[in-house]
Coordinates of C-alpha atoms in Angstrom, one line a residue:
M1 CA 58.8 123.6 116.7
S2 CA 62.0 122.5 118.4
P3 CA 65.1 121.5 116.3
F4 CA 64.4 117.9 117.2
E5 CA 60.8 118.1 115.9
I6 CA 62.0 119.9 112.8
G7 CA 64.6 117.1 112.2
L8 CA 61.9 114.4 112.6
A9 CA 59.5 116.3 110.3
T10 CA 62.2 116.7 107.5
L11 CA 63.1 113.0 107.9
G12 CA 59.5 112.0 107.4
A13 CA 59.1 114.3 104.5
M14 CA 62.2 112.9 102.9
V15 CA 60.9 109.4 103.1
V16 CA 57.6 110.4 101.7
L17 CA 59.3 112.2 98.8
V18 CA 61.5 109.2 98.0
Y19 CA 58.6 106.8 98.1
A20 CA 56.7 109.3 95.8
G21 CA 59.5 108.9 93.2
L22 CA 61.6 112.0 93.7
W23 CA 65.3 111.2 93.1
V24 CA 67.0 110.5 96.4
P25 CA 69.7 113.3 96.2
I26 CA 67.1 115.9 95.4
A27 CA 65.0 114.8 98.3
L28 CA 68.0 114.8 100.6
M29 CA 69.1 118.3 99.5
L30 CA 65.6 119.8 99.6
C31 CA 64.8 118.5 103.1
S32 CA 68.3 119.4 104.4
Y33 CA 67.9 123.0 103.2
V34 CA 64.4 123.4 104.5
G35 CA 65.4 121.8 107.8
V36 CA 68.4 124.1 108.4
W37 CA 66.4 127.1 107.3
L38 CA 63.7 126.3 110.0
I39 CA 66.3 125.5 112.7
K40 CA 68.4 128.6 112.1
G41 CA 65.6 130.9 110.9
S42 CA 67.6 132.2 107.9
P43 CA 67.4 130.9 104.3
L44 CA 70.7 132.6 103.5
L45 CA 72.5 131.0 106.4
A46 CA 71.0 127.6 105.4
G47 CA 72.4 128.0 101.9
K48 CA 75.8 128.9 103.1
L49 CA 76.0 126.0 105.6
L50 CA 75.0 123.5 102.9
A51 CA 77.3 125.0 100.3
L52 CA 80.2 124.6 102.9
A53 CA 79.2 120.9 103.3
A54 CA 79.3 120.4 99.6
S55 CA 82.7 122.2 99.2
E56 CA 84.3 120.2 102.0
T57 CA 83.0 116.9 100.6
I58 CA 84.3 117.5 97.0
S59 CA 87.6 118.8 98.2
S60 CA 88.4 115.6 100.2
Y61 CA 91.5 113.8 98.9
F62 CA 89.8 110.4 99.1
F63 CA 87.0 111.6 96.8
G64 CA 89.4 110.8 93.9
V65 CA 88.8 107.1 94.5
V66 CA 85.4 107.2 92.9
P67 CA 86.2 108.3 89.3
L68 CA 89.4 106.2 89.1
F69 CA 87.8 102.9 90.1
V70 CA 84.7 103.6 87.9
L71 CA 87.0 104.3 85.0
M72 CA 89.0 101.1 85.6
G73 CA 85.7 99.1 85.7
F74 CA 84.6 100.4 82.4
L75 CA 88.0 99.9 80.8
V76 CA 88.1 96.3 82.0
S77 CA 84.6 95.7 80.6
V78 CA 85.3 97.2 77.1
T79 CA 88.6 95.3 76.7
G80 CA 86.9 91.9 76.9
M81 CA 88.4 90.8 80.2
G82 CA 85.0 89.7 81.4
R83 CA 84.7 87.2 78.5
D84 CA 88.2 86.0 79.2
A85 CA 87.5 85.4 82.8
Y86 CA 84.4 83.4 81.9
D87 CA 86.4 81.3 79.3
V88 CA 89.1 80.5 81.9
A89 CA 86.6 79.6 84.6
A90 CA 84.6 77.4 82.3
Q91 CA 87.7 75.5 81.3
L92 CA 88.6 75.0 85.0
F93 CA 85.2 73.8 86.2
Q94 CA 83.8 72.0 83.1
R95 CA 84.1 68.6 84.7
L96 CA 81.7 69.5 87.5
K97 CA 78.0 68.9 87.2
G98 CA 76.7 72.4 87.1
G99 CA 80.2 73.5 86.0
L100 CA 79.0 76.4 83.8
G101 CA 77.0 77.8 86.8
V102 CA 80.1 77.6 89.0
S103 CA 82.1 79.2 86.1
T104 CA 79.8 82.1 86.1
V105 CA 80.2 82.6 89.8
A106 CA 84.0 82.3 89.5
A107 CA 84.2 84.7 86.5
N108 CA 82.1 87.2 88.4
A109 CA 84.4 86.9 91.4
I110 CA 87.4 87.5 89.2
F111 CA 85.7 90.4 87.4
A112 CA 84.7 91.9 90.8
A113 CA 88.3 92.0 91.8
I114 CA 89.1 94.5 89.0
T115 CA 85.8 96.4 89.0
G116 CA 83.6 97.8 91.7
I117 CA 80.2 97.9 90.1
S118 CA 77.6 95.1 90.4
I119 CA 75.7 96.6 87.5
A120 CA 78.7 96.2 85.2
S121 CA 79.0 92.5 86.1
A122 CA 75.3 91.9 85.6
A123 CA 75.4 93.5 82.1
V124 CA 78.6 91.8 81.0
F125 CA 77.7 88.3 82.1
T126 CA 74.1 88.5 80.9
R127 CA 75.4 88.7 77.3
I128 CA 78.3 86.2 77.9
A129 CA 77.1 83.5 80.2
V130 CA 73.3 83.3 79.8
P131 CA 73.3 82.2 76.1
E132 CA 76.0 79.6 76.8
M133 CA 74.2 78.1 79.8
V134 CA 70.9 77.9 78.0
R135 CA 72.6 76.3 75.0
H136 CA 74.1 73.7 77.3
G137 CA 70.9 72.6 78.9
Y138 CA 70.4 74.9 81.9
T139 CA 67.0 76.4 82.5
K140 CA 66.5 80.0 81.6
Q141 CA 65.4 80.8 85.1
F142 CA 68.6 79.4 86.7
S143 CA 70.8 81.0 84.0
V144 CA 69.6 84.5 84.7
G145 CA 69.4 83.8 88.4
V146 CA 73.0 82.8 88.8
V147 CA 74.1 85.9 86.9
A148 CA 72.0 88.1 89.1
G149 CA 73.2 86.4 92.3
S150 CA 76.9 86.4 91.5
S151 CA 76.8 90.0 90.1
V152 CA 76.5 91.2 93.7
L153 CA 80.1 90.0 94.4
G154 CA 81.2 93.3 92.6
M155 CA 80.1 95.3 95.6
L156 CA 81.8 93.2 98.3
I157 CA 85.0 91.9 96.8
P158 CA 87.3 94.9 96.6
P159 CA 87.5 97.4 94.9
S160 CA 83.9 98.2 95.7
L161 CA 82.0 101.4 95.0
L162 CA 79.7 100.8 98.0
L163 CA 82.7 100.4 100.3
I164 CA 84.2 103.6 98.9
L165 CA 80.9 105.4 99.6
Y166 CA 80.7 103.9 103.1
G167 CA 84.3 105.0 103.8
L168 CA 83.5 108.6 102.7
L169 CA 80.3 108.7 104.9
T170 CA 82.0 107.3 108.0
E171 CA 85.6 108.7 107.5
Q172 CA 87.0 105.2 107.6
S173 CA 90.1 104.0 105.6
V174 CA 89.0 102.8 102.2
G175 CA 92.1 100.6 102.1
D176 CA 91.0 98.9 105.4
L177 CA 87.5 98.4 104.1
F178 CA 88.9 96.8 100.9
I179 CA 91.0 94.4 102.9
A180 CA 88.1 93.6 105.2
G181 CA 85.9 92.7 102.3
I182 CA 88.2 90.0 100.9
I183 CA 87.4 87.1 103.1
P184 CA 83.6 87.7 103.2
G185 CA 83.6 88.2 99.5
L186 CA 85.5 85.0 98.8
L187 CA 83.3 83.1 101.3
L188 CA 80.2 84.4 99.5
A189 CA 81.6 83.2 96.2
A190 CA 82.4 79.8 97.6
I191 CA 78.9 79.4 99.1
F192 CA 77.4 80.4 95.7
A193 CA 79.5 77.8 94.0
G194 CA 78.7 75.1 96.5
G195 CA 75.0 76.0 96.2
V196 CA 75.1 75.6 92.4
I197 CA 76.7 72.2 92.8
A198 CA 74.2 71.2 95.4
M199 CA 71.3 72.3 93.2
A200 CA 72.6 70.4 90.2
R201 CA 72.7 67.3 92.4
F202 CA 69.5 67.6 94.5
W203 CA 67.3 70.1 92.5
P204 CA 67.8 69.3 88.9
R205 CA 64.4 70.6 87.9
F206 CA 65.4 74.1 88.8
I207 CA 68.9 74.1 87.4
G208 CA 68.4 71.8 84.3
E209 CA 67.6 68.1 83.9
D210 CA 70.2 67.3 81.2
L211 CA 73.6 68.9 81.6
S212 CA 75.4 66.3 79.6
G213 CA 76.6 69.0 77.3
D214 CA 78.0 71.0 80.2
R215 CA 81.4 71.5 78.4
L216 CA 82.8 74.1 76.2
H217 CA 85.7 73.6 73.7
S218 CA 89.0 73.0 75.5
L219 CA 91.6 75.8 75.7
S220 CA 95.2 75.0 75.3
S221 CA 97.7 76.0 78.0
R222 CA 98.8 78.9 75.8
E223 CA 95.3 80.2 75.3
M224 CA 94.6 79.9 79.1
M225 CA 97.8 81.9 79.7
A226 CA 96.9 84.6 77.2
K227 CA 93.4 85.0 78.6
G228 CA 94.2 84.7 82.3
L229 CA 97.6 86.4 82.8
P230 CA 96.5 90.0 82.1
I231 CA 93.6 89.6 84.6
V232 CA 95.9 88.1 87.3
I233 CA 98.5 90.8 86.8
L234 CA 95.9 93.6 87.1
I235 CA 94.4 92.1 90.3
L236 CA 97.8 91.6 91.9
V237 CA 98.9 95.1 91.0
V238 CA 95.8 96.8 92.4
L239 CA 94.9 94.7 95.5
G240 CA 98.5 93.6 96.2
G241 CA 99.7 97.2 96.1
I242 CA 97.0 98.3 98.6
Y243 CA 97.5 95.3 100.9
L244 CA 101.3 95.7 101.0
G245 CA 101.1 99.5 101.5
A246 CA 102.9 100.2 98.2
F247 CA 100.3 102.8 97.3
T248 CA 97.0 104.3 98.6
P249 CA 93.6 103.3 97.2
I250 CA 93.6 106.4 95.0
E251 CA 97.0 105.5 93.6
A252 CA 95.9 101.9 93.1
G253 CA 92.9 103.2 91.1
A254 CA 95.2 105.2 88.9
V255 CA 97.7 102.3 88.4
G256 CA 94.8 100.0 87.6
C257 CA 93.4 102.4 85.0
L258 CA 96.9 102.7 83.4
G259 CA 97.2 98.9 83.4
A260 CA 93.8 98.4 81.8
I261 CA 94.6 100.9 79.1
V262 CA 98.0 99.2 78.4
I263 CA 96.3 95.8 78.2
G264 CA 93.5 97.2 76.0
L265 CA 96.0 98.7 73.6
W266 CA 98.2 95.6 73.6
R267 CA 95.2 93.5 72.7
R268 CA 93.9 96.1 70.2
A269 CA 90.6 96.1 72.0
L270 CA 90.7 99.8 73.0
T271 CA 89.9 102.1 70.2
V272 CA 89.5 105.9 70.1
S273 CA 85.7 105.4 69.7
N274 CA 85.1 103.0 72.6
F275 CA 87.6 104.9 74.8
W276 CA 85.5 108.0 74.3
N277 CA 82.4 106.0 75.3
V278 CA 84.3 104.8 78.4
L279 CA 85.2 108.4 79.4
T280 CA 81.6 109.6 78.9
D281 CA 80.1 106.7 80.9
T282 CA 82.7 107.3 83.7
G283 CA 81.7 110.9 83.8
L284 CA 78.0 110.2 84.1
V285 CA 78.5 107.6 86.8
T286 CA 81.0 109.7 88.7
A287 CA 78.7 112.8 88.6
S288 CA 75.8 110.7 89.9
V289 CA 77.8 109.3 92.8
C290 CA 79.3 112.7 93.6
F291 CA 75.8 114.2 93.7
L292 CA 74.7 111.4 96.1
I293 CA 77.6 111.9 98.4
I294 CA 77.2 115.7 98.5
A295 CA 73.5 115.2 99.3
A296 CA 74.4 112.8 102.1
Q297 CA 76.8 115.2 103.7
M298 CA 74.1 118.0 103.7
Y299 CA 71.7 115.5 105.2
S300 CA 74.2 114.6 107.9
R301 CA 74.8 118.3 108.8
M302 CA 71.0 118.9 109.1
L303 CA 70.6 115.9 111.3
A304 CA 73.5 117.0 113.5
L305 CA 71.9 120.5 114.0
S306 CA 68.5 119.0 114.8
G307 CA 69.9 116.7 117.4
V308 CA 67.9 113.7 116.1
P309 CA 70.9 111.3 116.2
N310 CA 71.7 112.1 119.8
E311 CA 68.1 111.7 120.8
F312 CA 67.9 108.5 118.9
G313 CA 71.0 107.2 120.6
A314 CA 69.6 108.1 124.0
F315 CA 66.4 106.3 123.2
V316 CA 68.3 103.2 122.1
A317 CA 70.4 103.4 125.3
T318 CA 67.3 103.7 127.6
A319 CA 65.3 101.1 125.6
D320 CA 67.8 98.5 126.9
I321 CA 67.7 96.3 123.8
G322 CA 71.4 95.8 124.0
F323 CA 74.1 95.8 121.3
W324 CA 72.7 92.9 119.3
G325 CA 69.2 94.2 119.5
V326 CA 70.4 97.4 117.8
I327 CA 72.5 95.5 115.2
I328 CA 69.7 93.0 114.3
A329 CA 67.1 95.8 114.1
Y330 CA 69.4 97.8 111.8
V331 CA 70.1 94.8 109.5
L332 CA 66.3 93.9 109.2
L333 CA 65.6 97.6 108.4
V334 CA 68.2 97.6 105.7
I335 CA 66.9 94.4 104.1
V336 CA 63.3 95.8 104.2
M337 CA 64.4 99.1 102.6
G338 CA 66.3 97.1 100.0
T339 CA 63.0 96.0 98.5
I340 CA 62.1 99.5 97.4
L341 CA 65.4 101.6 97.3
D342 CA 68.8 101.2 95.7
S343 CA 71.9 100.3 97.6
S344 CA 73.5 103.8 97.7
S345 CA 70.3 105.5 98.8
I346 CA 69.9 103.1 101.8
M347 CA 73.4 103.8 102.9
L348 CA 73.0 107.6 102.5
I349 CA 69.8 107.5 104.6
L350 CA 70.7 105.1 107.4
V351 CA 74.4 105.3 108.0
P352 CA 74.5 109.0 109.1
L353 CA 71.5 108.2 111.4
M354 CA 73.2 105.2 113.0
L355 CA 76.7 106.5 113.3
P356 CA 76.2 108.6 116.4
V357 CA 74.4 105.6 118.0
L358 CA 77.1 103.1 117.3
Q359 CA 80.2 105.1 118.2
P360 CA 79.6 105.2 121.9
M361 CA 79.1 101.4 121.8
G362 CA 82.6 101.0 120.5
V363 CA 81.5 99.2 117.4
D364 CA 84.2 98.4 114.8
L365 CA 83.0 100.6 111.9
V366 CA 85.0 98.6 109.4
W367 CA 83.1 95.4 110.4
F368 CA 79.9 97.3 110.5
G369 CA 80.6 98.5 106.9
I370 CA 80.9 94.9 105.7
V371 CA 77.7 94.0 107.5
T372 CA 75.9 97.0 105.9
V373 CA 77.1 96.2 102.4
I374 CA 76.0 92.5 102.6
A375 CA 72.6 93.5 103.9
V376 CA 72.2 96.2 101.3
E377 CA 73.3 93.9 98.5
I378 CA 70.5 91.4 99.4
G379 CA 68.2 94.2 98.2
L380 CA 69.7 94.0 94.7
L381 CA 68.0 90.6 94.3
T382 CA 64.6 91.2 96.1
P383 CA 61.4 92.5 94.5
P384 CA 59.9 94.9 93.6
F385 CA 63.1 97.0 93.3
G386 CA 66.1 94.8 92.5
I387 CA 68.4 96.9 90.3
S388 CA 70.6 94.0 89.2
V389 CA 67.5 92.2 88.0
F390 CA 66.3 95.2 86.0
V391 CA 69.8 95.5 84.4
I392 CA 69.7 91.9 83.4
K393 CA 66.2 92.2 81.9
S394 CA 67.2 95.3 79.9
T395 CA 70.3 93.5 78.6
L396 CA 68.7 90.3 77.6
D397 CA 67.9 89.5 74.0
D398 CA 65.3 86.8 75.0
D399 CA 61.8 88.3 75.5
T400 CA 60.5 85.0 76.9
I401 CA 62.4 85.6 80.2
S402 CA 60.3 87.8 82.5
L403 CA 61.3 89.9 85.5
G404 CA 59.5 87.3 87.6
D405 CA 61.7 84.5 86.2
I406 CA 64.8 86.5 87.1
F407 CA 63.6 87.2 90.6
R408 CA 62.7 83.5 91.1
G409 CA 66.1 82.4 89.7
A410 CA 67.9 84.8 92.1
A411 CA 66.0 83.8 95.2
P412 CA 68.3 80.9 96.2
F413 CA 71.3 83.3 96.0
A414 CA 69.6 85.9 98.2
L415 CA 69.1 83.2 100.8
M416 CA 72.8 82.2 100.5
M417 CA 73.7 85.9 101.0
A418 CA 71.6 85.9 104.2
V419 CA 73.7 82.9 105.4
V420 CA 76.9 84.8 104.8
L421 CA 75.4 87.8 106.6
I422 CA 74.7 85.7 109.7
L423 CA 78.2 84.2 109.6
V424 CA 79.8 87.7 109.5
L425 CA 77.5 88.9 112.3
A426 CA 78.4 85.8 114.4
F427 CA 82.1 85.8 113.6
P428 CA 83.3 89.4 113.2
S429 CA 86.9 88.1 112.7
L430 CA 85.9 87.2 109.1
A431 CA 86.1 90.9 108.3
T432 CA 88.6 92.1 110.9
L433 CA 91.2 89.3 110.9
P434 CA 93.1 90.5 107.8
L435 CA 93.5 93.9 109.6
G436 CA 95.0 92.3 112.7
R437 CA 92.1 93.3 115.0

């Protein structure tokens, strides 16, 4: 077999193993090792090449972004800032019909700006927002759907764990990716909010027929300040510092962690017990993400040795489907894969394969990263594998709400995400304008 044939065979084997239920990093590492072994003819050389790939990946300076932003996300969650964001947003939007739905979107957007994990947002607001909305006349289906839909903002509005992963895979500036995600993220939040208001007006059966009790108790100006000021300060310090160039994304993560710890101690919400739990959870998530990235780098090395990306690029060039043909085919493939795989796995499999194809075309890889993240995030809401939906189901205290209810409730928000994806494809400046490109 030629290296190209070996590359194709290992690629097919990896897909079969993933579909069979083997954990993605294990499948990537196993197929990479066997592929390099067959190409080079030496199991020892294959082991050394893959060990070198792992060493270079872990020793990267920018790898430090991962644990710091994961830690900050867990600190923000445990100190009660998610509930505070919801209370402030509910006060601001309570006069609107569908105001609690809009409040959930706004609170998720605020929460996303200080965390980078959609799963954290889904878990936090399932406990905070769903009971309140159901109590105030919203249907259970909509209540869980709006939480599922707006939780995806955590992967687009910076800081985002997926953007960090994409930056490491493509060697793009994480800071540039964060800045590029701001406008699309805010646009998505605005469309979600507008969609909730429109549904409350034109589709009351779905959202809730009687929303007359769509108001919470009023907060005083002092209470609003006490709840909102710490969140605003943390957002301004982290994102403002990156945008103004005061510090790198890694330094911003460290400063954000310190700020979250100080706020938690000041509010007496951070104890020795829950701080230990935060550190443990951070270690588990970081180890999982690191394992994924190492496996992806091994997979990239194997693909490069086999020549599959170059052959694939030549095929695309001779197929004459053009730039938009390639992009549209890629986006559709990502959305289809999102029905069965998680976000990180899709990026790990497809981005290394597409990178050699796109670079000769002069594609802006920062813009392409935003397109990839939006397309991947649609998969969080689509059956049969929608990880945000499963997180919400596992967090709910109400057994009468089924997985099907959550998927149906999230469906309008998946369509709204598709609209934003089309807008970013049609108007790349939505992502590149803040970078001056």
